[in-house]
mmCIF file of N, CA and C and ligand atoms in Angstrom:
data_model
loop_
_atom_site.group_PDB
_atom_site.id
_atom_site.type_symbol
_atom_site.label_atom_id
_atom_site.label_comp_id
_atom_site.label_asym_id
_atom_site.label_seq_id
_atom_site.Cartn_x
_atom_site.Cartn_y
_atom_site.Cartn_z
ATOM 1 N N UNK G 15 -44.268 -22.561 -65.486
ATOM 2 C CA UNK G 15 -45.739 -21.932 -65.360
ATOM 3 C C UNK G 15 -45.640 -20.546 -65.485
ATOM 4 N N UNK G 16 -46.758 -19.765 -65.807
ATOM 5 C CA UNK G 16 -47.105 -18.507 -65.714
ATOM 6 C C UNK G 16 -48.535 -18.277 -65.614
ATOM 7 N N UNK G 17 -48.294 -16.833 -65.530
ATOM 8 C CA UNK G 17 -49.334 -16.520 -64.695
ATOM 9 C C UNK G 17 -50.860 -16.504 -66.178
ATOM 10 N N UNK G 18 -51.945 -16.817 -65.893
ATOM 11 C CA UNK G 18 -53.088 -17.007 -66.610
ATOM 12 C C UNK G 18 -54.422 -16.692 -66.425
ATOM 13 N N UNK G 19 -55.544 -16.686 -67.261
ATOM 14 C CA UNK G 19 -56.837 -16.177 -67.116
ATOM 15 C C UNK G 19 -57.645 -16.984 -67.743
ATOM 16 N N UNK G 20 -58.494 -17.591 -67.083
ATOM 17 C CA UNK G 20 -59.967 -17.872 -67.906
ATOM 18 C C UNK G 20 -60.931 -17.171 -67.169
ATOM 19 N N UNK G 21 -62.501 -17.531 -68.838
ATOM 20 C CA UNK G 21 -63.366 -16.946 -68.013
ATOM 21 C C UNK G 21 -64.477 -18.167 -68.309
ATOM 22 N N UNK G 22 -64.840 -17.371 -66.980
ATOM 23 C CA UNK G 22 -66.327 -18.755 -66.539
ATOM 24 C C UNK G 22 -66.946 -18.055 -65.672
ATOM 25 N N UNK G 23 -68.250 -19.323 -66.014
ATOM 26 C CA UNK G 23 -69.523 -18.696 -65.439
ATOM 27 C C UNK G 23 -69.665 -18.583 -64.229
ATOM 28 N N UNK G 24 -70.381 -17.818 -63.331
ATOM 29 C CA UNK G 24 -70.290 -17.528 -62.065
ATOM 30 C C UNK G 24 -71.064 -18.654 -61.811
ATOM 31 N N UNK G 25 -70.669 -19.732 -60.278
ATOM 32 C CA UNK G 25 -71.508 -20.472 -60.113
ATOM 33 C C UNK G 25 -72.379 -20.267 -58.890
ATOM 34 N N UNK G 26 -73.634 -20.928 -58.660
ATOM 35 C CA UNK G 26 -74.514 -20.882 -57.344
ATOM 36 C C UNK G 26 -73.843 -21.032 -56.307
ATOM 37 N N UNK G 27 -73.579 -19.318 -55.329
ATOM 38 C CA UNK G 27 -73.164 -20.058 -54.129
ATOM 39 C C UNK G 27 -71.159 -19.438 -53.995
ATOM 40 N N UNK G 28 -71.248 -19.077 -55.161
ATOM 41 C CA UNK G 28 -69.850 -18.746 -55.175
ATOM 42 C C UNK G 28 -70.038 -16.704 -54.264
ATOM 43 N N UNK G 29 -68.715 -17.290 -53.573
ATOM 44 C CA UNK G 29 -68.485 -15.902 -52.483
ATOM 45 C C UNK G 29 -67.308 -15.452 -52.955
ATOM 46 N N UNK G 30 -66.944 -15.760 -53.813
ATOM 47 C CA UNK G 30 -65.145 -14.985 -54.017
ATOM 48 C C UNK G 30 -65.584 -13.080 -54.630
ATOM 49 N N UNK G 31 -64.366 -12.609 -53.895
ATOM 50 C CA UNK G 31 -64.589 -11.136 -53.988
ATOM 51 C C UNK G 31 -63.382 -11.112 -55.113
ATOM 52 N N UNK G 32 -64.225 -9.740 -55.843
ATOM 53 C CA UNK G 32 -63.173 -9.586 -57.176
ATOM 54 C C UNK G 32 -62.142 -8.178 -56.772
ATOM 55 N N UNK G 33 -60.809 -8.537 -57.225
ATOM 56 C CA UNK G 33 -59.363 -7.923 -57.008
ATOM 57 C C UNK G 33 -59.697 -6.477 -56.845
ATOM 58 N N UNK G 34 -60.620 -6.306 -58.217
ATOM 59 C CA UNK G 34 -60.131 -4.792 -58.470
ATOM 60 C C UNK G 34 -61.411 -3.762 -57.519
ATOM 61 N N UNK G 35 -62.690 -4.540 -57.777
ATOM 62 C CA UNK G 35 -63.779 -3.417 -56.854
ATOM 63 C C UNK G 35 -64.371 -3.866 -55.216
ATOM 64 N N UNK G 36 -63.454 -5.133 -55.391
ATOM 65 C CA UNK G 36 -64.110 -5.732 -53.653
ATOM 66 C C UNK G 36 -65.170 -5.994 -53.229
ATOM 67 N N UNK G 37 -66.047 -6.082 -54.488
ATOM 68 C CA UNK G 37 -67.670 -6.849 -53.867
ATOM 69 C C UNK G 37 -67.504 -8.299 -54.518
ATOM 70 N N UNK G 38 -68.378 -8.806 -53.980
ATOM 71 C CA UNK G 38 -68.777 -10.216 -54.024
ATOM 72 C C UNK G 38 -68.849 -10.670 -55.794
ATOM 73 N N UNK G 39 -68.762 -11.195 -56.191
ATOM 74 C CA UNK G 39 -69.035 -11.981 -57.661
ATOM 75 C C UNK G 39 -70.267 -12.863 -57.008
ATOM 76 N N UNK G 40 -71.270 -12.331 -57.494
ATOM 77 C CA UNK G 40 -72.681 -13.298 -57.301
ATOM 78 C C UNK G 40 -73.161 -13.838 -58.243
ATOM 79 N N UNK G 41 -73.741 -14.851 -58.265
ATOM 80 C CA UNK G 41 -74.732 -15.743 -59.045
ATOM 81 C C UNK G 41 -76.172 -15.015 -59.153
ATOM 82 N N UNK G 42 -76.191 -14.786 -60.416
ATOM 83 C CA UNK G 42 -77.458 -14.225 -60.884
ATOM 84 C C UNK G 42 -78.095 -15.118 -62.129
ATOM 85 N N UNK G 43 -79.327 -15.959 -61.949
ATOM 86 C CA UNK G 43 -79.820 -16.933 -62.743
ATOM 87 C C UNK G 43 -79.886 -16.360 -64.043
ATOM 88 N N UNK G 44 -80.532 -14.880 -64.010
ATOM 89 C CA UNK G 44 -80.949 -13.991 -65.806
ATOM 90 C C UNK G 44 -79.797 -13.765 -66.373
ATOM 91 N N UNK G 45 -78.952 -13.215 -65.436
ATOM 92 C CA UNK G 45 -77.531 -12.648 -66.411
ATOM 93 C C UNK G 45 -76.564 -12.981 -66.592
ATOM 94 N N UNK G 46 -76.371 -14.615 -66.771
ATOM 95 C CA UNK G 46 -75.419 -15.348 -67.291
ATOM 96 C C UNK G 46 -74.247 -14.251 -66.748
ATOM 97 N N UNK G 47 -73.803 -14.292 -65.727
ATOM 98 C CA UNK G 47 -72.958 -13.672 -64.948
ATOM 99 C C UNK G 47 -71.277 -14.362 -65.113
ATOM 100 N N UNK G 48 -70.743 -13.278 -66.076
ATOM 101 C CA UNK G 48 -68.934 -14.508 -66.063
ATOM 102 C C UNK G 48 -67.941 -13.894 -64.889
ATOM 103 N N UNK G 49 -67.257 -14.342 -64.960
ATOM 104 C CA UNK G 49 -66.051 -14.121 -63.725
ATOM 105 C C UNK G 49 -64.710 -14.467 -64.909
ATOM 106 N N UNK G 50 -63.760 -14.057 -64.487
ATOM 107 C CA UNK G 50 -62.637 -13.921 -64.722
ATOM 108 C C UNK G 50 -61.511 -14.672 -63.402
ATOM 109 N N UNK G 51 -61.132 -15.838 -63.640
ATOM 110 C CA UNK G 51 -60.089 -16.563 -62.875
ATOM 111 C C UNK G 51 -59.047 -16.745 -63.069
ATOM 112 N N UNK G 52 -57.586 -16.205 -62.370
ATOM 113 C CA UNK G 52 -56.463 -15.961 -62.759
ATOM 114 C C UNK G 52 -56.051 -16.648 -61.690
ATOM 115 N N UNK G 53 -55.040 -17.792 -62.512
ATOM 116 C CA UNK G 53 -53.935 -18.032 -61.729
ATOM 117 C C UNK G 53 -52.811 -17.717 -61.997
ATOM 118 N N UNK G 54 -52.161 -17.100 -60.388
ATOM 119 C CA UNK G 54 -50.816 -16.209 -60.567
ATOM 120 C C UNK G 54 -49.887 -17.175 -60.499
ATOM 121 N N UNK G 55 -48.864 -16.296 -61.432
ATOM 122 C CA UNK G 55 -47.512 -16.856 -60.657
ATOM 123 C C UNK G 55 -46.293 -16.440 -60.805
ATOM 124 N N UNK G 56 -45.342 -16.490 -59.903
ATOM 125 C CA UNK G 56 -44.228 -15.652 -60.024
ATOM 126 C C UNK G 56 -43.273 -16.453 -59.921
ATOM 127 N N UNK G 57 -42.020 -16.409 -61.171
ATOM 128 C CA UNK G 57 -41.045 -16.843 -61.115
ATOM 129 C C UNK G 57 -41.349 -18.499 -61.232
ATOM 130 N N UNK G 58 -42.506 -18.809 -61.892
ATOM 131 C CA UNK G 58 -42.558 -20.283 -61.582
ATOM 132 C C UNK G 58 -43.105 -21.172 -61.106
ATOM 133 N N UNK G 59 -43.583 -19.859 -59.644
ATOM 134 C CA UNK G 59 -43.989 -20.368 -58.836
ATOM 135 C C UNK G 59 -45.488 -20.348 -58.216
ATOM 136 N N UNK G 60 -46.577 -20.872 -57.934
ATOM 137 C CA UNK G 60 -48.038 -20.737 -57.744
ATOM 138 C C UNK G 60 -47.798 -19.942 -56.397
ATOM 139 N N UNK G 61 -48.549 -18.798 -56.919
ATOM 140 C CA UNK G 61 -49.170 -17.850 -55.343
ATOM 141 C C UNK G 61 -50.149 -17.754 -55.236
ATOM 142 N N UNK G 62 -51.271 -17.443 -56.231
ATOM 143 C CA UNK G 62 -53.038 -17.329 -55.877
ATOM 144 C C UNK G 62 -53.625 -17.407 -56.772
ATOM 145 N N UNK G 63 -54.935 -17.397 -55.895
ATOM 146 C CA UNK G 63 -56.118 -17.441 -57.294
ATOM 147 C C UNK G 63 -56.846 -16.084 -57.143
ATOM 148 N N UNK G 64 -57.084 -15.296 -58.345
ATOM 149 C CA UNK G 64 -58.126 -14.394 -58.215
ATOM 150 C C UNK G 64 -58.935 -13.964 -58.981
ATOM 151 N N UNK G 65 -60.084 -13.742 -58.067
ATOM 152 C CA UNK G 65 -61.176 -13.606 -59.090
ATOM 153 C C UNK G 65 -61.403 -12.047 -59.303
ATOM 154 N N UNK G 66 -62.057 -11.640 -60.805
ATOM 155 C CA UNK G 66 -62.538 -10.599 -61.039
ATOM 156 C C UNK G 66 -64.307 -10.972 -61.431
ATOM 157 N N UNK G 67 -64.691 -9.985 -61.687
ATOM 158 C CA UNK G 67 -65.970 -9.840 -62.465
ATOM 159 C C UNK G 67 -65.542 -9.730 -64.090
ATOM 160 N N UNK G 68 -65.987 -10.360 -64.995
ATOM 161 C CA UNK G 68 -65.441 -9.928 -66.465
ATOM 162 C C UNK G 68 -65.174 -8.705 -66.697
ATOM 163 N N UNK G 69 -66.261 -7.563 -66.099
ATOM 164 C CA UNK G 69 -66.090 -6.236 -67.156
ATOM 165 C C UNK G 69 -64.728 -5.611 -65.926
ATOM 166 N N UNK G 70 -64.570 -5.978 -64.676
ATOM 167 C CA UNK G 70 -63.484 -4.775 -63.780
ATOM 168 C C UNK G 70 -62.000 -5.608 -64.520
ATOM 169 N N UNK G 71 -61.871 -6.901 -64.901
ATOM 170 C CA UNK G 71 -61.008 -7.680 -65.413
ATOM 171 C C UNK G 71 -60.264 -6.787 -66.812
ATOM 172 N N UNK G 72 -61.636 -6.224 -67.507
ATOM 173 C CA UNK G 72 -61.221 -5.516 -68.782
ATOM 174 C C UNK G 72 -60.957 -4.217 -68.261
ATOM 175 N N UNK G 73 -61.446 -3.479 -67.432
ATOM 176 C CA UNK G 73 -61.313 -1.936 -66.785
ATOM 177 C C UNK G 73 -60.195 -2.309 -66.515
ATOM 178 N N UNK G 74 -59.349 -3.163 -65.767
ATOM 179 C CA UNK G 74 -58.045 -3.206 -65.063
ATOM 180 C C UNK G 74 -57.347 -3.287 -66.371
ATOM 181 N N UNK G 75 -57.462 -3.378 -67.553
ATOM 182 C CA UNK G 75 -56.541 -3.726 -68.684
ATOM 183 C C UNK G 75 -55.915 -5.225 -68.728
ATOM 184 N N UNK G 76 -56.663 -6.247 -68.638
ATOM 185 C CA UNK G 76 -56.446 -7.463 -68.548
ATOM 186 C C UNK G 76 -54.847 -8.094 -68.138
ATOM 187 N N UNK G 77 -55.128 -7.796 -66.766
ATOM 188 C CA UNK G 77 -53.737 -7.577 -65.896
ATOM 189 C C UNK G 77 -52.765 -9.397 -66.116
ATOM 190 N N UNK G 78 -53.221 -10.382 -66.870
ATOM 191 C CA UNK G 78 -52.716 -11.654 -66.826
ATOM 192 C C UNK G 78 -52.805 -11.728 -68.715
ATOM 193 N N UNK G 79 -53.146 -10.731 -69.507
ATOM 194 C CA UNK G 79 -53.209 -10.936 -71.004
ATOM 195 C C UNK G 79 -54.893 -11.391 -71.250
ATOM 196 N N UNK G 80 -55.430 -11.673 -72.201
ATOM 197 C CA UNK G 80 -56.908 -11.672 -72.663
ATOM 198 C C UNK G 80 -56.991 -12.989 -71.979
ATOM 199 N N UNK G 81 -58.401 -13.135 -71.216
ATOM 200 C CA UNK G 81 -59.177 -14.444 -70.376
ATOM 201 C C UNK G 81 -59.466 -15.810 -71.372
ATOM 202 N N UNK G 82 -58.919 -16.862 -71.352
ATOM 203 C CA UNK G 82 -59.170 -17.657 -72.426
ATOM 204 C C UNK G 82 -60.669 -18.542 -71.858
ATOM 205 N N UNK G 83 -61.491 -18.782 -72.882
ATOM 206 C CA UNK G 83 -62.713 -19.293 -72.324
ATOM 207 C C UNK G 83 -62.910 -20.726 -72.423
HETATM 208 ZN ZN1 LIG J 105 -65.487 -5.917 -59.743
#
């Protein structure tokens, strides 16, 4: 397995913090907020899940490649 990223809608009650800016990724009913969720693997072993605001993931130059939707 290798690291990969997916683009998902932010769910109500989300409390994940963005790895890039450190702010909580908040659900907002009107804004259709999207987040990037990355499963991080190192040498085939799962390490962690990382959450990003979609904009922050782009700004960080897509560390795990383009997010699949
Ligand atoms: Zn962010």
